[in-house]
Structure formats: structure tokens, C-alpha cells
mmCIF file of C-alpha atoms and ligand atoms in Angstrom:
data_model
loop_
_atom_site.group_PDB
_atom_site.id
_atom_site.type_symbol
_atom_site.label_atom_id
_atom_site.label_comp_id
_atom_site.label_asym_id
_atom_site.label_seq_id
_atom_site.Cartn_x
_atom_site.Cartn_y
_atom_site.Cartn_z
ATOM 1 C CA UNK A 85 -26.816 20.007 30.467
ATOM 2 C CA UNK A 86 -27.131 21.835 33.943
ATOM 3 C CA UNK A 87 -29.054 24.731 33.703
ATOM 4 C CA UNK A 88 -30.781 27.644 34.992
ATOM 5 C CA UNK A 89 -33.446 29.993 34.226
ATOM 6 C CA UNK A 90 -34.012 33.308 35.047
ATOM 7 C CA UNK A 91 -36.824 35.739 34.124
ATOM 8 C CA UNK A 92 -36.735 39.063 34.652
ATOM 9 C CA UNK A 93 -40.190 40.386 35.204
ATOM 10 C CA UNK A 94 -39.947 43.593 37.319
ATOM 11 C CA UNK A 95 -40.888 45.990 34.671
ATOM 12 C CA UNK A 96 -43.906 48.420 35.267
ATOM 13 C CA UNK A 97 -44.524 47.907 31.464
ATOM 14 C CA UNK A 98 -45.615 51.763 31.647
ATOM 15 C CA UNK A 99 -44.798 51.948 27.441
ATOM 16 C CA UNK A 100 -47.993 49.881 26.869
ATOM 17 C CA UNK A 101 -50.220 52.320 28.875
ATOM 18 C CA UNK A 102 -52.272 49.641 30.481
ATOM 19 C CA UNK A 103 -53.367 49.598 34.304
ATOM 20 C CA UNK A 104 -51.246 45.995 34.916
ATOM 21 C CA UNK A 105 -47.812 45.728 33.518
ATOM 22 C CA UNK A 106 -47.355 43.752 30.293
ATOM 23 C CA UNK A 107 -46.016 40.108 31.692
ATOM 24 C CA UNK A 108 -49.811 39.983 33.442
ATOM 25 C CA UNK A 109 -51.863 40.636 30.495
ATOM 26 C CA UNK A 110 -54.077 38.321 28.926
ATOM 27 C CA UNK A 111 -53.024 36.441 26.022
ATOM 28 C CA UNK A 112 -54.881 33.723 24.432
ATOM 29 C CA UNK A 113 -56.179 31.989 26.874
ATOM 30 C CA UNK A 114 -53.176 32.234 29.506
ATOM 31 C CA UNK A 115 -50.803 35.705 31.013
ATOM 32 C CA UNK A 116 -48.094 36.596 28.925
ATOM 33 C CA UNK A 117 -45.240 35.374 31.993
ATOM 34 C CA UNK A 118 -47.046 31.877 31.904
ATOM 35 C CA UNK A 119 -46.609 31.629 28.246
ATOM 36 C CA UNK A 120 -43.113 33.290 28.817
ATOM 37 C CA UNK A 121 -41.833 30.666 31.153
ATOM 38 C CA UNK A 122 -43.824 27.355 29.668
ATOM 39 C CA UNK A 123 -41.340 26.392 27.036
ATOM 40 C CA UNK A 124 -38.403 26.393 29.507
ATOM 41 C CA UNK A 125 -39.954 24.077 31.560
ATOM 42 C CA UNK A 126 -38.956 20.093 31.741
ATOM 43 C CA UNK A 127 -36.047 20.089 30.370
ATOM 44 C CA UNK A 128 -33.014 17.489 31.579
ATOM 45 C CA UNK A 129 -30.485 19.187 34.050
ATOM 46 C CA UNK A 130 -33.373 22.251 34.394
ATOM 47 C CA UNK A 131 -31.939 23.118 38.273
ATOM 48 C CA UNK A 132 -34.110 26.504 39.076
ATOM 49 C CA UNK A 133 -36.417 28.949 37.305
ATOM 50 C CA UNK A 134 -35.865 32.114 39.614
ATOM 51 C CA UNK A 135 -38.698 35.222 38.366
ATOM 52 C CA UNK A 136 -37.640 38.443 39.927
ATOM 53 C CA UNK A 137 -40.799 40.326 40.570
ATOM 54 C CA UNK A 138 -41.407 43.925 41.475
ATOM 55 C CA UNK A 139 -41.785 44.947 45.279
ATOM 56 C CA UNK A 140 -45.236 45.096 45.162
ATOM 57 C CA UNK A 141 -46.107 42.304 42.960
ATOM 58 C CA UNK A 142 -49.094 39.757 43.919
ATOM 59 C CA UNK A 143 -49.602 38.813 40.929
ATOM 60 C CA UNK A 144 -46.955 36.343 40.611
ATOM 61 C CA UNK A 145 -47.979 34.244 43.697
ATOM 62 C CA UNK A 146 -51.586 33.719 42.679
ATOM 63 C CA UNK A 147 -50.546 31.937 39.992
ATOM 64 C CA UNK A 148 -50.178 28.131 39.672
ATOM 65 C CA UNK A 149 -46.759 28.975 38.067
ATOM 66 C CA UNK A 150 -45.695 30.140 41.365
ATOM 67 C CA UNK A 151 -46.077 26.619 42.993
ATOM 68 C CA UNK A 152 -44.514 24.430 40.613
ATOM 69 C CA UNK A 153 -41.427 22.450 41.486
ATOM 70 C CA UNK A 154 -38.137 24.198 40.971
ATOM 71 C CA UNK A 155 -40.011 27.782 40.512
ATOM 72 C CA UNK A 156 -39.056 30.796 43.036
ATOM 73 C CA UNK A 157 -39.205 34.120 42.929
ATOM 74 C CA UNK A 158 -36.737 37.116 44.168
ATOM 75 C CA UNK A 159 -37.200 40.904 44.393
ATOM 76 C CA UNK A 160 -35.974 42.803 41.339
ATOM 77 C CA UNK A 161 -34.256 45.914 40.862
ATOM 78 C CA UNK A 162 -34.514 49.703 39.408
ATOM 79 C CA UNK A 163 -33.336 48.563 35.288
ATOM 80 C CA UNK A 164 -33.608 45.205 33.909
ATOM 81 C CA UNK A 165 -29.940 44.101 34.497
ATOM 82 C CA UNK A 166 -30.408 44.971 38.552
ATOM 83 C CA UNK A 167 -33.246 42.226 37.861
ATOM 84 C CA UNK A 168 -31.046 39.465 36.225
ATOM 85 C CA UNK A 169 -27.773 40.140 38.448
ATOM 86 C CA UNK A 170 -30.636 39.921 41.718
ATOM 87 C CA UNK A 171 -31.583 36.445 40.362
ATOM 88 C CA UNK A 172 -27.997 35.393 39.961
ATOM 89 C CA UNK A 173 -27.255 36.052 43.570
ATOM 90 C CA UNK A 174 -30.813 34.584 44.894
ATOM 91 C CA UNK A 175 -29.150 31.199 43.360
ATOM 92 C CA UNK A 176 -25.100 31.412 44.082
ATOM 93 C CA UNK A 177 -25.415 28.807 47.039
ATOM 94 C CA UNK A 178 -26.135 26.253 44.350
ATOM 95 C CA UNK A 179 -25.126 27.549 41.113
ATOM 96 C CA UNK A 180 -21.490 26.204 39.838
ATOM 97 C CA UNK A 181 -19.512 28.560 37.552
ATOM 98 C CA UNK A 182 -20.015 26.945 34.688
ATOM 99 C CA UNK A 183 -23.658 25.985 34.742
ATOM 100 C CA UNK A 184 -25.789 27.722 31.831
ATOM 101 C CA UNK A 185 -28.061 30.487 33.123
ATOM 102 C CA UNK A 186 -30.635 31.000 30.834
ATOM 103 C CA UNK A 187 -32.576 34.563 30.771
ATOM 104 C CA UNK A 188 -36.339 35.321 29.167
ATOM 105 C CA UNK A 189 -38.035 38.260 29.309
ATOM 106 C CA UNK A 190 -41.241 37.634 30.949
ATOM 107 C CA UNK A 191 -42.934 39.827 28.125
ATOM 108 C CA UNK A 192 -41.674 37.418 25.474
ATOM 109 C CA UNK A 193 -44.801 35.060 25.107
ATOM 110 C CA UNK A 194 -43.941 33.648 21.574
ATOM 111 C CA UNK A 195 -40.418 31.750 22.317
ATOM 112 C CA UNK A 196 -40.605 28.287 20.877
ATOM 113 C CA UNK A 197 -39.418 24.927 22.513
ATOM 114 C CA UNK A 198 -37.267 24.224 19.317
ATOM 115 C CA UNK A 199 -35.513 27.298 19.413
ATOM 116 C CA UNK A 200 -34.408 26.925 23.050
ATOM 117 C CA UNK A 201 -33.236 23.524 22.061
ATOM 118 C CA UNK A 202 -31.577 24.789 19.322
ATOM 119 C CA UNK A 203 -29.701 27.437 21.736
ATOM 120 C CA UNK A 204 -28.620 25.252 23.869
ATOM 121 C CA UNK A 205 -27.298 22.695 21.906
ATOM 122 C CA UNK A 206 -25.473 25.859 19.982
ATOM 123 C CA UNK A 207 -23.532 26.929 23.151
ATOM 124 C CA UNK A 208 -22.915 23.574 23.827
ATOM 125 C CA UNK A 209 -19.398 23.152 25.321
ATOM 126 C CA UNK A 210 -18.913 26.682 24.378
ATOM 127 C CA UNK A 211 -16.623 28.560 27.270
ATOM 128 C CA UNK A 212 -18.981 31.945 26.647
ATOM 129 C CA UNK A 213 -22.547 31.435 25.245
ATOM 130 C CA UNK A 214 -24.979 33.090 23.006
ATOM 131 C CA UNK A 215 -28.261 34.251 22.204
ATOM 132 C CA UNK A 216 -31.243 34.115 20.129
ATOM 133 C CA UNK A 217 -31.353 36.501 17.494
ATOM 134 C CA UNK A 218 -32.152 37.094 14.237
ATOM 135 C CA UNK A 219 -30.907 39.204 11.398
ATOM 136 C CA UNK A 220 -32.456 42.101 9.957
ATOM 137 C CA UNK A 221 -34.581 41.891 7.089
ATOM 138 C CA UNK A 222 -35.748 45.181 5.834
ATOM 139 C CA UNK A 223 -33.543 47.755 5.294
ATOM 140 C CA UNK A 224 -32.400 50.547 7.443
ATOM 141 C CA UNK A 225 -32.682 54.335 7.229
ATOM 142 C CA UNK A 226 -31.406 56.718 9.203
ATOM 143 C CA UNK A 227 -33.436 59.749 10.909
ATOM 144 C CA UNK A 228 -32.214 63.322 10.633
ATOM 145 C CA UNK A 229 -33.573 66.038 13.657
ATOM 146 C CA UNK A 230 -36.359 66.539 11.326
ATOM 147 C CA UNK A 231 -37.443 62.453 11.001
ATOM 148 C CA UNK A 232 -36.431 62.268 7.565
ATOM 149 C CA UNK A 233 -33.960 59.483 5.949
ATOM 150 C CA UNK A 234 -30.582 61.217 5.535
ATOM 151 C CA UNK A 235 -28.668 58.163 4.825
ATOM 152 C CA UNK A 236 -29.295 54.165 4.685
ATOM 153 C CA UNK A 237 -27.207 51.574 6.640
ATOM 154 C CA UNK A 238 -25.970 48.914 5.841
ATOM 155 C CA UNK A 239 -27.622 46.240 7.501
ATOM 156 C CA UNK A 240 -25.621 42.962 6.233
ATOM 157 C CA UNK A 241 -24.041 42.225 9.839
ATOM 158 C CA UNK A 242 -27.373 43.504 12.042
ATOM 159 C CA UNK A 243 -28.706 40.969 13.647
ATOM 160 C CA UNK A 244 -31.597 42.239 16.649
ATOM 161 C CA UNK A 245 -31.298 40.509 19.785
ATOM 162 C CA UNK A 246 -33.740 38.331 21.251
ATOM 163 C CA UNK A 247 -33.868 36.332 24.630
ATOM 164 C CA UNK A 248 -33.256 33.339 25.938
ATOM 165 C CA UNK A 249 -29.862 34.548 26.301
ATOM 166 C CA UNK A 250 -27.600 31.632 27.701
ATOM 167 C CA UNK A 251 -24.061 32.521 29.330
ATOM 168 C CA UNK A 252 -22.237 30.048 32.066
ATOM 169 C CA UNK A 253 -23.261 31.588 35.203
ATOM 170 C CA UNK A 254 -19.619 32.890 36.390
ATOM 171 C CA UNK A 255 -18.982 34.840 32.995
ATOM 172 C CA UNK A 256 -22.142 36.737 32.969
ATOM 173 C CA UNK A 257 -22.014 37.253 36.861
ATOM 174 C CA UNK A 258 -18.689 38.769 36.658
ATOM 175 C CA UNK A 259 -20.031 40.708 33.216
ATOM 176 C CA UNK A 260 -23.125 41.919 35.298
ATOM 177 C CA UNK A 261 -21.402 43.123 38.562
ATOM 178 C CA UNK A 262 -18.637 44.699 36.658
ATOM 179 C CA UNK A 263 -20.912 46.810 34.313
ATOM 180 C CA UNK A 264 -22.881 47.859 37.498
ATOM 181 C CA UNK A 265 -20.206 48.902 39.013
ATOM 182 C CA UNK A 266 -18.634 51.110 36.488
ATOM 183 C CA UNK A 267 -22.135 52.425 35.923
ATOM 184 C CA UNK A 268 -22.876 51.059 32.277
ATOM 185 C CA UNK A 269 -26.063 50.831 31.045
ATOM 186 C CA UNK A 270 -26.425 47.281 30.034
ATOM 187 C CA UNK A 271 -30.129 46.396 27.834
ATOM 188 C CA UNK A 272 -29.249 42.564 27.670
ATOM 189 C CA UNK A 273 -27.276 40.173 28.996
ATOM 190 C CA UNK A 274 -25.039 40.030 25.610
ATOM 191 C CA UNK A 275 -23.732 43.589 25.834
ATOM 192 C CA UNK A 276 -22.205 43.074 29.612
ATOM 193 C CA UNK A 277 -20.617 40.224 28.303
ATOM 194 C CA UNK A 278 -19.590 41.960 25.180
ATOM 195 C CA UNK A 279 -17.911 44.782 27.633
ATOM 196 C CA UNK A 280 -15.714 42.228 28.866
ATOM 197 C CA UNK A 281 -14.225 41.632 25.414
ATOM 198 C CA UNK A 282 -15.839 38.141 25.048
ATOM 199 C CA UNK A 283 -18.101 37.337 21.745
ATOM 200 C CA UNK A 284 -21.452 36.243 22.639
ATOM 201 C CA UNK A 285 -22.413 33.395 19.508
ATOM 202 C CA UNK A 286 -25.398 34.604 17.645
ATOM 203 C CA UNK A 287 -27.759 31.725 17.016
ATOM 204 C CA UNK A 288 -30.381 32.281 14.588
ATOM 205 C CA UNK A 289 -33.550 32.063 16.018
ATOM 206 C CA UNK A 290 -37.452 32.605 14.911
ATOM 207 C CA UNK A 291 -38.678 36.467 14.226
ATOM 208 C CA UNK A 292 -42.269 35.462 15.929
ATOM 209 C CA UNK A 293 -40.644 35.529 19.356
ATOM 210 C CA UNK A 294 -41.194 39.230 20.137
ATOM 211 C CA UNK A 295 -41.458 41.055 22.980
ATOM 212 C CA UNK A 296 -44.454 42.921 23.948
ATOM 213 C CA UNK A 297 -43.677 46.317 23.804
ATOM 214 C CA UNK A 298 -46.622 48.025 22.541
ATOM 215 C CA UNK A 299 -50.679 47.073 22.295
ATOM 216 C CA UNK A 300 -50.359 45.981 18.806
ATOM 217 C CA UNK A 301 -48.373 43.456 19.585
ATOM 218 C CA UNK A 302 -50.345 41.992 21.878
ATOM 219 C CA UNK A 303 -52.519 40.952 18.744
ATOM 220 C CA UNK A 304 -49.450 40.017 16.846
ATOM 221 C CA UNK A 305 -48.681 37.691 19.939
ATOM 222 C CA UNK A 306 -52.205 36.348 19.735
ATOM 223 C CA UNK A 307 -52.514 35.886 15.997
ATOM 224 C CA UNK A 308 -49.043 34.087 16.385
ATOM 225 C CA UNK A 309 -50.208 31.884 19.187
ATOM 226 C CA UNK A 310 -53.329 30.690 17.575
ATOM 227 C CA UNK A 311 -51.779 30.406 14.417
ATOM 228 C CA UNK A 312 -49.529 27.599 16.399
ATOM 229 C CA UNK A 313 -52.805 26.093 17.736
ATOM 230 C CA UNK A 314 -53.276 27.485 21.088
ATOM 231 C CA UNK A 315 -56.455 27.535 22.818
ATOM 232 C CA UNK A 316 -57.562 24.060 20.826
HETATM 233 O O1 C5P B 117 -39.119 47.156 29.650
HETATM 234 P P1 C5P B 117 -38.547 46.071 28.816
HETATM 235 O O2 C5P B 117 -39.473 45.659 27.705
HETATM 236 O O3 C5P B 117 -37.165 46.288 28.332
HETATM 237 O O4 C5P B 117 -38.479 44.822 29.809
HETATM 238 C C1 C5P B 117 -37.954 43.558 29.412
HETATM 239 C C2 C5P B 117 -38.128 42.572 30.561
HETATM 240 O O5 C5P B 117 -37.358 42.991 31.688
HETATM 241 C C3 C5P B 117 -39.583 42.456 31.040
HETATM 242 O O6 C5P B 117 -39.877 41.087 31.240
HETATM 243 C C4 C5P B 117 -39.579 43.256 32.329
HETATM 244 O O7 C5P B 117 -40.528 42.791 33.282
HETATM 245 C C5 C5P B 117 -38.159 43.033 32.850
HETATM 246 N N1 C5P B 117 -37.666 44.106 33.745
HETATM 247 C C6 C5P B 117 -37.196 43.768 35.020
HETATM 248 N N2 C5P B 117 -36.754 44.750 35.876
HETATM 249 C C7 C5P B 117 -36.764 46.044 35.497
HETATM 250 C C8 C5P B 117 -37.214 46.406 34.195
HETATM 251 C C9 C5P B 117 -37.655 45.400 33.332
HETATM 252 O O8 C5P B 117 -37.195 42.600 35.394
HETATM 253 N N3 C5P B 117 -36.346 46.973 36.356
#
């Protein structure tokens, strides 16, 4: 299956409050991007991994990730979604419309190999594509101005979005350049393509992959990691 991966990984991470933004933090043994990227890797009809990096980024380049075959790097942009549409145009000279572009946050370190198998045998011939999610377990309450529960939700058709996200690489171009240019804020790749009144397919994928957000889940990540045998 042709496809191509794209990581956005231009975030300052400021949320986490450390000196180096979350993708280059430590993580059992490895940096969260390398443990990001790793399970996409070596996969039949893999054409590209493209990492959009910051402007001043030299991080990325000192690491052996950076010099593997099929690995190159563009310049990001001001949210997340400049990032991803950046990447798409870094590879239109040898993308085809209907190759599968598949995007991972860099600050995702816990994706498994099975579960981006499982994705991409999901969207399969599909004309659209989906993402990894998973539905909500616990349930939901809702916060009045003073933060307490005026009301529960129901939560039966919640599912929370997770990445890789995998869309043929003309549908979530158009998506992308048509939600930048009416000026929507898109936070994934699904709800551009939702915009354009398509259905993304939700395929249900493992809880542990979780993006760093704040410093307690950098322990999560590690307990999660090591749990799966890393570092042996
Ligand atoms: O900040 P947030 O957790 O939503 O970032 C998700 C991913 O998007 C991270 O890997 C981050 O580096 C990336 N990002 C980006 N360009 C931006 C903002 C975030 O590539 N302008």
C-alpha cells in the first residue's frame, strides 16, 4: 500500500513547562520523536517520512533519525495544521492523489506497530480514511462557571481522537488548504476532512498511545514503555 508519513513536530511544547519542547525529551532510554516515528518505519510501499520542525530546531538533525533513508525534514508553521499542510506540499512532486498520508504527532511515543497495521488495513480501499481512536470510558460531566458538574453527557458515541490519522493525500490536501483558507481552526487532520462533509472511519485503537501533554505523562509514557519491555 503506497504510503506516506508525516510528523508534525513544530510545537514549542510550552504546556509542559520544560526548557526543550516535549518531542526532545527523554524517554526510556530514547527522545520521545524517535519513539514517535520508530513504529512507522519499514513498512512495504513506506515512500517518505517528512518531520516538519520549528525554525530554529537543531535538534532534529543531530539525530541518527535524521539520516535514515526516506527521512526529511521541512519547516513548520504557526498551529499544527500549518505543520501537516507544509509537509504535504514539501512532498507534491511525488505524492499521487490517492496515496495514504499518514500523520503522528511527534509527542505520541506509545503508538504500537499493530495498531498502525490495523489502521491501515481498516482504510484499506477506502475512498476517505480514518483514524485511531478510542471510545470513552468514564463518564462525562459537565463544568458550570463555578467548576461544578451541572449536567452529565452522554458519552455512548464519544470516541477521543488519536493519531496516526491516514487520509489519501488529495482529500486531506484539499480539506487542509480549504480550512486555511476560510480561517477554521482545525486540531486534527479528521475535523478538516469532516468540514468537507466526508466521514473519517473511526478505528479502534489502544488507550496507551497518548500524547504527552503534561509531566505526568511522561511517567505514564515510561511506565507504559517498560511495561512493553523497552530498555531490555
Ligand atoms: O501542542 P500539541 O500537543 O497539540 O501538538 C501536537 C503535535 O503537533 C506535536 O507533535 C507538535 O510538535 C506538533 N505541532 C506542530 N506545529 C505547531 C504546533 C504543534 O508541528 N505549530
Amino acid at each position: 500500500m503506497r504510503h506516506w508519513v508525516i510528523v508534525p513536530a513544530a510545537g514549542s511544547g510550552r504546556r509542559l513547562g520544560a526548557d526543550v519542547p516535549k518531542q526532545y525529551l527523554p524517554l526510556a532510554g530514547r527522545l520521545v520523536i524517535e519513539w514517535a516515528i520508530e513504529p512507522l518505519l519499514g513498512r512495504d510501499g513506506l515512500l517518505g517520512i517528512c518531520v516538519a520542525l520549528a525554525a530554529d530546531d537543531r535538534r532534529f538533525a543531530q539525530l541518527p533519525l535524521s539520516r535514515h533513508p526516506g527521512v526529511e525534514a521541512c519547516a513548520g508553521g504557526r498551529e499544527r495544521s500549518d505543520s501537516v499542510l507544509r509537509a504535504l506540499r514539501a512532498i507534491e512532486s511525488r505524492a499521487a492523489a490517492e496515496d495514504w498520508v499518514l500523520v503522528h504527532d511527534a509527542a505520541r511515543p506509545c503508538l504500537e506497530r499493530a495498531d498502525v497495521d490495523a489502521l491501515l488495513a481498516a482504510v484499506g480501499a477506502d475512498p476517505v480514511g480514518g483514524l485511531l481512536a478510542t471510545p470513552l470510558a468514564d463518564t462525562l460531566k459537565h463544568a458550570d462557571d463555578a467548576v461544578r458538574s451541572d449536567r452529565t453527557v452522554a458519552r455512548e458515541d464519544l470516541w477521543r481522537a488519536l493519531t496516526p490519522q491516514a487520509f489519501r493525500y488529495g482529500v486531506l490536501r484539499e480539506a487542509l488548504e480549504r480550512a486555511e483558507a476560510e480561517g477554521a481552526a482545525i486540531t486534527d487532520e479528521a475535523a478538516a476532512v469532516e468540514r468537507r462533509g466526508l466521514r473519517p472511519m473511526l478505528v479502534d485503537g489502544r488507550p496507551e498511545n497518548l500524547k504527552i501533554t503534561r509531566p505526568r505523562d511522561l511517567e505514564l509514557a515510561a511506565a507504559i514503555l517498560m511495561a512493553r519491555g523497552a530498555g531490555e
